[in-house]
Short mmCIF file of C-alpha atoms and ligand atoms in Angstrom, two decimals:
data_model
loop_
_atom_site.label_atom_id
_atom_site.label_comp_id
_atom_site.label_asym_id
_atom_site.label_seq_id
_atom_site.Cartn_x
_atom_site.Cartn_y
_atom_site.Cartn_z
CA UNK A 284 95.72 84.93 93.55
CA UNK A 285 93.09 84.08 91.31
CA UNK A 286 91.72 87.05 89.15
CA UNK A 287 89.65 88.06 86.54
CA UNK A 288 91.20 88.64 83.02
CA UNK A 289 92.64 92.16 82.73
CA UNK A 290 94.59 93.31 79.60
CA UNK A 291 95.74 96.75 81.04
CA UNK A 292 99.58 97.44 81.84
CA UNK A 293 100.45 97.69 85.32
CA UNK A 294 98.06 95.16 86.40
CA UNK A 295 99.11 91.38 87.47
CA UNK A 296 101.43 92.43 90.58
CA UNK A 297 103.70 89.45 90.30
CA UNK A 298 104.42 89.69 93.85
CA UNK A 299 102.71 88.83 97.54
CA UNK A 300 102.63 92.26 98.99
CA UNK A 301 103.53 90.05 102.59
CA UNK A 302 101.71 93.38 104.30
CA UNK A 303 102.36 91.97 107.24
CA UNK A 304 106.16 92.31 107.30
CA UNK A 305 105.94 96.17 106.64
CA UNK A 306 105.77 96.75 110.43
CA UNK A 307 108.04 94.28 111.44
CA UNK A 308 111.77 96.51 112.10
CA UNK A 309 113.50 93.07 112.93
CA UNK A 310 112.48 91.18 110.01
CA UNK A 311 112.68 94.38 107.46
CA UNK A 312 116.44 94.77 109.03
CA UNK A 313 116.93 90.88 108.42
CA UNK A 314 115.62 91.49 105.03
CA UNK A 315 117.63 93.86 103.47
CA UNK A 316 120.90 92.08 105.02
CA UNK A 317 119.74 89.03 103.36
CA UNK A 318 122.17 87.99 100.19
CA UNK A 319 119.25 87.15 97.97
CA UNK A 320 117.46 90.89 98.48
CA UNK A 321 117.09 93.14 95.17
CA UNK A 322 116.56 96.72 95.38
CA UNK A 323 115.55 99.04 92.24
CA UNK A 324 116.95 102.33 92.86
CA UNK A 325 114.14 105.14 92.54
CA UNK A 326 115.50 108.89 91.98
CA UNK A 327 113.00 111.75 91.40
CA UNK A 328 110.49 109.21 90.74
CA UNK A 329 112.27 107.74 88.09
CA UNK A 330 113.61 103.99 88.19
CA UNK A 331 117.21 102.76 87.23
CA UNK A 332 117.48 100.85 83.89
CA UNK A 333 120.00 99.24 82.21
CA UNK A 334 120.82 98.88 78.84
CA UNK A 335 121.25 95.05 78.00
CA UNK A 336 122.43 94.14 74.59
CA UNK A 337 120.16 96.94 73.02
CA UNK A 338 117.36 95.73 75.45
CA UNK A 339 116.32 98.25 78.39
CA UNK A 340 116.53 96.10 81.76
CA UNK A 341 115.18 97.29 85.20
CA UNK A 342 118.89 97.65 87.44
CA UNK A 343 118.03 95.73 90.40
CA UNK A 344 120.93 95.83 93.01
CA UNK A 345 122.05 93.59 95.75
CA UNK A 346 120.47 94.63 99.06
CA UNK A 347 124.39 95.00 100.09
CA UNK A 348 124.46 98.09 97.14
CA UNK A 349 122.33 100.04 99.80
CA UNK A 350 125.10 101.61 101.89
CA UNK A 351 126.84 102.94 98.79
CA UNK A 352 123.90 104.70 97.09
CA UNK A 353 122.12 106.20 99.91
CA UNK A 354 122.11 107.27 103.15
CA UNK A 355 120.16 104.56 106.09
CA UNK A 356 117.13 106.89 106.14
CA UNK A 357 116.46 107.22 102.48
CA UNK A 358 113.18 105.79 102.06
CA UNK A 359 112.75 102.24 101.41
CA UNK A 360 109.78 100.33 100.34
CA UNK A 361 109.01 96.61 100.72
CA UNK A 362 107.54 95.70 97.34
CA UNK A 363 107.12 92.16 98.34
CA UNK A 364 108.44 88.44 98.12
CA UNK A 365 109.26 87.21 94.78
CA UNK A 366 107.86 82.99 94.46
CA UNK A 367 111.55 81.82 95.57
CA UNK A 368 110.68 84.44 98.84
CA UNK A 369 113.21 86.83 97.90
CA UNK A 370 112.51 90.31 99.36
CA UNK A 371 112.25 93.25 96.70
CA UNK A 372 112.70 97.11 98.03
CA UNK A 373 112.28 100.05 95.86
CA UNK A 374 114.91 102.43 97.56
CA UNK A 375 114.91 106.56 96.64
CA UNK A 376 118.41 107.60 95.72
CA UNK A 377 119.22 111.01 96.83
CA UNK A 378 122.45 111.30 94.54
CA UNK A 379 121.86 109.89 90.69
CA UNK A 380 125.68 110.41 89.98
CA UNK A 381 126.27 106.95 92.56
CA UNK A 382 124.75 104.80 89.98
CA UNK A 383 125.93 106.84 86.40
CA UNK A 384 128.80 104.01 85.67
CA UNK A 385 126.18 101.73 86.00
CA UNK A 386 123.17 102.71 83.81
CA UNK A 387 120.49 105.45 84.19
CA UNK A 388 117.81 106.73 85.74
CA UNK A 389 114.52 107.07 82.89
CA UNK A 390 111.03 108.00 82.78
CA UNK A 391 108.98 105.46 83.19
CA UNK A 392 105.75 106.79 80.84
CA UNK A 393 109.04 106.85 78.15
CA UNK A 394 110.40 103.33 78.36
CA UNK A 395 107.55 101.11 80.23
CA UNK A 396 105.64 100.26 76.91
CA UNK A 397 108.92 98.29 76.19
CA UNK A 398 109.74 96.36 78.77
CA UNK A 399 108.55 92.89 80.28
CA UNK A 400 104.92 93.71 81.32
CA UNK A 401 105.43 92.12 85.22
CA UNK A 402 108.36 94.72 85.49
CA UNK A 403 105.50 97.47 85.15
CA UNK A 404 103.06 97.34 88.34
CA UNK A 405 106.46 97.06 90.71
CA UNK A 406 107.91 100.47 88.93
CA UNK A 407 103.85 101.80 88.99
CA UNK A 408 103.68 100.76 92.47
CA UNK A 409 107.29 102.74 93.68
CA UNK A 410 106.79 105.64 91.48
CA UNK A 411 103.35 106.41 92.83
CA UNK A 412 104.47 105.92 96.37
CA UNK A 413 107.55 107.74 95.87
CA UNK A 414 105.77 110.57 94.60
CA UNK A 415 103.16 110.96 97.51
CA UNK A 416 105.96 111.08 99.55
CA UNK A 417 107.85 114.09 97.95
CA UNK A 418 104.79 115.77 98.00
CA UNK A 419 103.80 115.18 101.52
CA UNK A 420 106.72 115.91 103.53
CA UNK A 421 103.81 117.61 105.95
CA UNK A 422 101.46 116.67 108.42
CA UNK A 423 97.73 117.67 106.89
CA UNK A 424 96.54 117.72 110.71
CA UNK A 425 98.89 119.94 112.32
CA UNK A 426 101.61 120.98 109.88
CA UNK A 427 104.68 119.51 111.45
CA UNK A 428 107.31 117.13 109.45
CA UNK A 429 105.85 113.75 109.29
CA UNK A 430 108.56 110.73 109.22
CA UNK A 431 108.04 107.41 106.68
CA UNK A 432 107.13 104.22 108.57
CA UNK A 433 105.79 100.89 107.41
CA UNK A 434 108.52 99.88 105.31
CA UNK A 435 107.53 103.13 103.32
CA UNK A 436 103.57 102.20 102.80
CA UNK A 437 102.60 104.92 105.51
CA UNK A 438 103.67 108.44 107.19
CA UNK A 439 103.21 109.35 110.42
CA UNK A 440 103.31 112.50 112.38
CA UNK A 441 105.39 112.70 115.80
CA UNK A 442 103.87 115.77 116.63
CA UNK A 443 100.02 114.83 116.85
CA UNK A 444 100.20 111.11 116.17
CA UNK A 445 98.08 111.37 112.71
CA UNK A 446 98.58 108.50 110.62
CA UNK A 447 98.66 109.69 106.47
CA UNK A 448 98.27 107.11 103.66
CA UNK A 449 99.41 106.78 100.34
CA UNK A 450 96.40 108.53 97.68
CA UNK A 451 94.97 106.57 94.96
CA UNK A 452 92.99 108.97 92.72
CA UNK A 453 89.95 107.26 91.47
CA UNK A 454 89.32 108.12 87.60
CA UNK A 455 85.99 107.41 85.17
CA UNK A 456 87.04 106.79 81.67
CA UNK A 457 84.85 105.61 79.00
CA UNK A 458 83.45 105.13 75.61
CA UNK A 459 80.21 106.65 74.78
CA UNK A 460 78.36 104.25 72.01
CA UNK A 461 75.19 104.19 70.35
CA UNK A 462 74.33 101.46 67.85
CA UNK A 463 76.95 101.32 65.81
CA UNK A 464 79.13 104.43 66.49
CA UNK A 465 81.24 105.25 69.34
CA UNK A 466 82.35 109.03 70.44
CA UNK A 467 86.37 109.81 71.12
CA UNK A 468 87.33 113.33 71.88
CA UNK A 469 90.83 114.85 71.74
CA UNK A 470 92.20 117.78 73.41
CA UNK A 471 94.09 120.51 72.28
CA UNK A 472 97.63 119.97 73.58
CA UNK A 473 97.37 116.18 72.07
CA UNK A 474 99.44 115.39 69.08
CA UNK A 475 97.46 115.80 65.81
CA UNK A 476 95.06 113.33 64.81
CA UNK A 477 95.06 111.62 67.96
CA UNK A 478 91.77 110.48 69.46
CA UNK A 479 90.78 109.02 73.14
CA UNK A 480 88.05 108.06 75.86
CA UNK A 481 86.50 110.56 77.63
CA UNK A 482 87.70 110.63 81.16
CA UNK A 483 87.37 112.68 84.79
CA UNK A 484 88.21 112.34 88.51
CA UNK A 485 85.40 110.90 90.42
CA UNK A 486 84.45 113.19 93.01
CA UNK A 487 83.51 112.92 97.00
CA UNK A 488 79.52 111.43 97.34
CA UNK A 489 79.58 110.24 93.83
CA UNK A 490 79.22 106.55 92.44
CA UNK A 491 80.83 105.26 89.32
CA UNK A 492 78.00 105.63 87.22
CA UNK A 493 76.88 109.14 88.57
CA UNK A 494 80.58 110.08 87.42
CA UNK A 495 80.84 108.43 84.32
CA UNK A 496 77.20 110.72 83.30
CA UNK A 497 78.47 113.82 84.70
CA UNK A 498 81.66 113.56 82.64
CA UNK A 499 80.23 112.48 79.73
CA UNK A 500 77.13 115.38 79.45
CA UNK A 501 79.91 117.82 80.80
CA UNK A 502 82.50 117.08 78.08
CA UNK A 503 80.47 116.01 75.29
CA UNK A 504 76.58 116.68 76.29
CA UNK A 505 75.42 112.87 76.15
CA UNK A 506 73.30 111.60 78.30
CA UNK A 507 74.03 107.95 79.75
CA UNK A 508 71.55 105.26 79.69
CA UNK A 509 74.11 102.24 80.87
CA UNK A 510 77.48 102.13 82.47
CA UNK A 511 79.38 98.77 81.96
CA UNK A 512 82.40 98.29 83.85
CA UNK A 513 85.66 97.03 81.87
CA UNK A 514 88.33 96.53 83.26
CA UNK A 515 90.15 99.23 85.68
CA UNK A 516 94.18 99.95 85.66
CA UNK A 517 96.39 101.70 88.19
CA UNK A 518 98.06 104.26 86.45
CA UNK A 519 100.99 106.55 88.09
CA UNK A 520 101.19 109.28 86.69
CA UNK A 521 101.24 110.64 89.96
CA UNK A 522 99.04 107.65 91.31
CA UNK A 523 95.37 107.22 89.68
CA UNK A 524 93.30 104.34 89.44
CA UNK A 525 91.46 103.79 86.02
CA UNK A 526 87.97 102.74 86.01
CA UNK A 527 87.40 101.80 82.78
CA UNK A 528 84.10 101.83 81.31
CA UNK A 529 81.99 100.93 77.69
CA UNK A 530 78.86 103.27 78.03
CA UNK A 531 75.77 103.50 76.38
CA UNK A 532 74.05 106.85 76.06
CA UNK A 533 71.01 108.02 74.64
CA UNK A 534 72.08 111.11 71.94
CA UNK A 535 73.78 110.48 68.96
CA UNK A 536 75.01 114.32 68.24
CA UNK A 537 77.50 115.48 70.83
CA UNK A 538 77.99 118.63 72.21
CA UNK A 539 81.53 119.33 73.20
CA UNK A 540 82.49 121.48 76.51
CA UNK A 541 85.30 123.72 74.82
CA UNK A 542 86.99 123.77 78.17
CA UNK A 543 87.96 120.53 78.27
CA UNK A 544 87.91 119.10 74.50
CA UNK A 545 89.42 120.65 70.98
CA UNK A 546 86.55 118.06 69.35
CA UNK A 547 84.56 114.83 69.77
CA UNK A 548 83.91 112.66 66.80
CA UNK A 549 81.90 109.52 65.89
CA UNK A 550 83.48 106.48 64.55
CA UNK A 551 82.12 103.20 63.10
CA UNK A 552 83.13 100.32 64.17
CA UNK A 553 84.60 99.23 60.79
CA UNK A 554 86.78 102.71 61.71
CA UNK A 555 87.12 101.56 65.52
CA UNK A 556 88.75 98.88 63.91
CA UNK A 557 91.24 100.44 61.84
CA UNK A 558 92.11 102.65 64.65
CA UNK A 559 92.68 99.86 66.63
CA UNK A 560 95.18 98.57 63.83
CA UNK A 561 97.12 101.67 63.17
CA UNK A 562 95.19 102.22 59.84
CA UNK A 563 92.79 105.09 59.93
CA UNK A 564 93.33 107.70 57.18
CA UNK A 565 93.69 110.36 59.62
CA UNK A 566 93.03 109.69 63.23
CA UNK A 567 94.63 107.03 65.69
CA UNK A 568 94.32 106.24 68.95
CA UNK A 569 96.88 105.43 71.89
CA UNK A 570 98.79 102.37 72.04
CA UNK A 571 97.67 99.47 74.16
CA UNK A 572 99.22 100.86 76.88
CA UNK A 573 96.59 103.10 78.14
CA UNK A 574 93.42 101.31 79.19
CA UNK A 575 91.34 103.69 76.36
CA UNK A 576 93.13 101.46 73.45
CA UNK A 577 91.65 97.86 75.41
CA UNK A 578 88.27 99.78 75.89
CA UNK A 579 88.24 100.79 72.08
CA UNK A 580 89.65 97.45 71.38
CA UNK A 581 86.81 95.75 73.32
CA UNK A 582 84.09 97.44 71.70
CA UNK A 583 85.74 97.41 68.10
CA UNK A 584 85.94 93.37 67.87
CA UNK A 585 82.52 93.00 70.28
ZN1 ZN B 1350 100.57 116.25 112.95
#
């Protein structure tokens, strides 16, 4: 597929989705009997890794591992068809001690900065899928147990027939700027020094813009002149989607809503820079992981 640049982790899905196999029971059964099949073993939303000569390795299995690590209703979940055509399944693991002769079963948010960036939006994908489903066991409509279908992209209740679909959780995150400053904030529980976008769950009736000026007179009293869209990033941790904005507003003092930030601070860009680099005297901001580094980095060398 042809796409606009994006710098953000867990973007690029290196797969075709092939959404049209998910409800088909005879191909998905052909599929995971199929000798060239990988699974990546999921438990408590945490993926199986390896350690490879001092390297950290996602521990994809043979589709034939799948009897020996879980039972045949453990959820399963079609991540695609690599370019060969190979199917890939993210499979939940009830029992972590079936793999522990193998390798382990890590957090992602500890060990995804390091590993080879296409690995990142299969684990994002699983992880945030895997998660809606431990947390929605339930039918929302009438209460009763709801069963996975789909090849794990759906849940559906046998009681009342209401079909429930994995959440995405849009969120506005941005950098205020004026001129020739720029605004981070930092919250309390954040390790000292540290500095980041402002951010905030868009809410029901509300545009992009609307949220991006509530949340940034509610957490730092700005107002917002212009919104400009940067680049956006799935993020699943449990399963948001980053909308990642550069915004200009109209104040240059800030008034911070105690409630939600410790401080807010202006910084130059010559400092944007240098934060950017690791080399501020005594703030820094987070890696290029998180989409607030490529939206400081973006405005920094503009
Ligand atoms: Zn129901």
């Amino acid at each position: 597929m042809l796409l606009p640049h994006n710098p953000n982790a867990f973007t690029r899905y290196p797969f075709d989705r092939a959404a049209h196999h998910r409800r088909d029971a005879a191909w998905l059964g052909r599929a995971l009997a199929a000798p060239g099949t990988k699974l990546i073993p999921f438990h408590k939303q945490r993926p199986f890794v390896i350690d490879e000569g001092g390297a950290v390795a996602l521990g994809w299995l043979a589709a034939h591992a799948r009897t020996g690590i879980a039972r045949a209703e453990a959820t399963t979940l079609f991540l695609g068809l690599d370019e060969g055509g190979a199917a890939h399944f993210a499979i939940d693991v009830p029992d972590a001690a079936a793999l522990s002769d193998l390798g382990r079963f890590d957090d992602l948010r500890s060990f995804g900065a390091i590993l080879p960036a296409a690995d990142l939006p299969l684990l994002g994908t699983a992880k945030s899928i895997f998660e809606w489903h431990a947390r929605h066991g339930f039918c929302a409509n009438c209460g009763g147990a709801s069963i996975v279908v789909e090849a794990g992209w759906k849940r559906e209740c046998p009681a009342c027939k209401a079909e429930h679909f994995p959440r995405v959780d849009p969120v506005v995150i941005m950098v205020p700027v004026i001129g020739e400053k720029c605004l981070l904030g930092r919250q309390r529980a954040w390790p000292r020094g540290m500095h980041s976008a402002l951010a905030g769950f868009v809410e029901p009736g509300e545009t992009i813009e609307e949220a991006v000026a509530r949340e940034t007179l509610e957490e730092a009293g700005l107002r917002v002149r212009e919104v400009m869209l940067h680049s956006t990033q799935p993020w699943p941790f449990p399963h948001s989607l980053m909308i990642g904005v550069i915004c200009e507003v109209v104040d240059d003092h800030e008034t911070i809503d105690a409630h939600e930030l410790e401080s807010a601070r202006w910084f130059t860009r010559d400092e944007a820079r240098a934060l950017i680099a690791g080399k501020h005297p005594d703030a820094f901001a987070p890696p290029p992981f998180a989409i607030a580094h490529q939206l400081l980095k973006t405005w920094a060398l503009g």
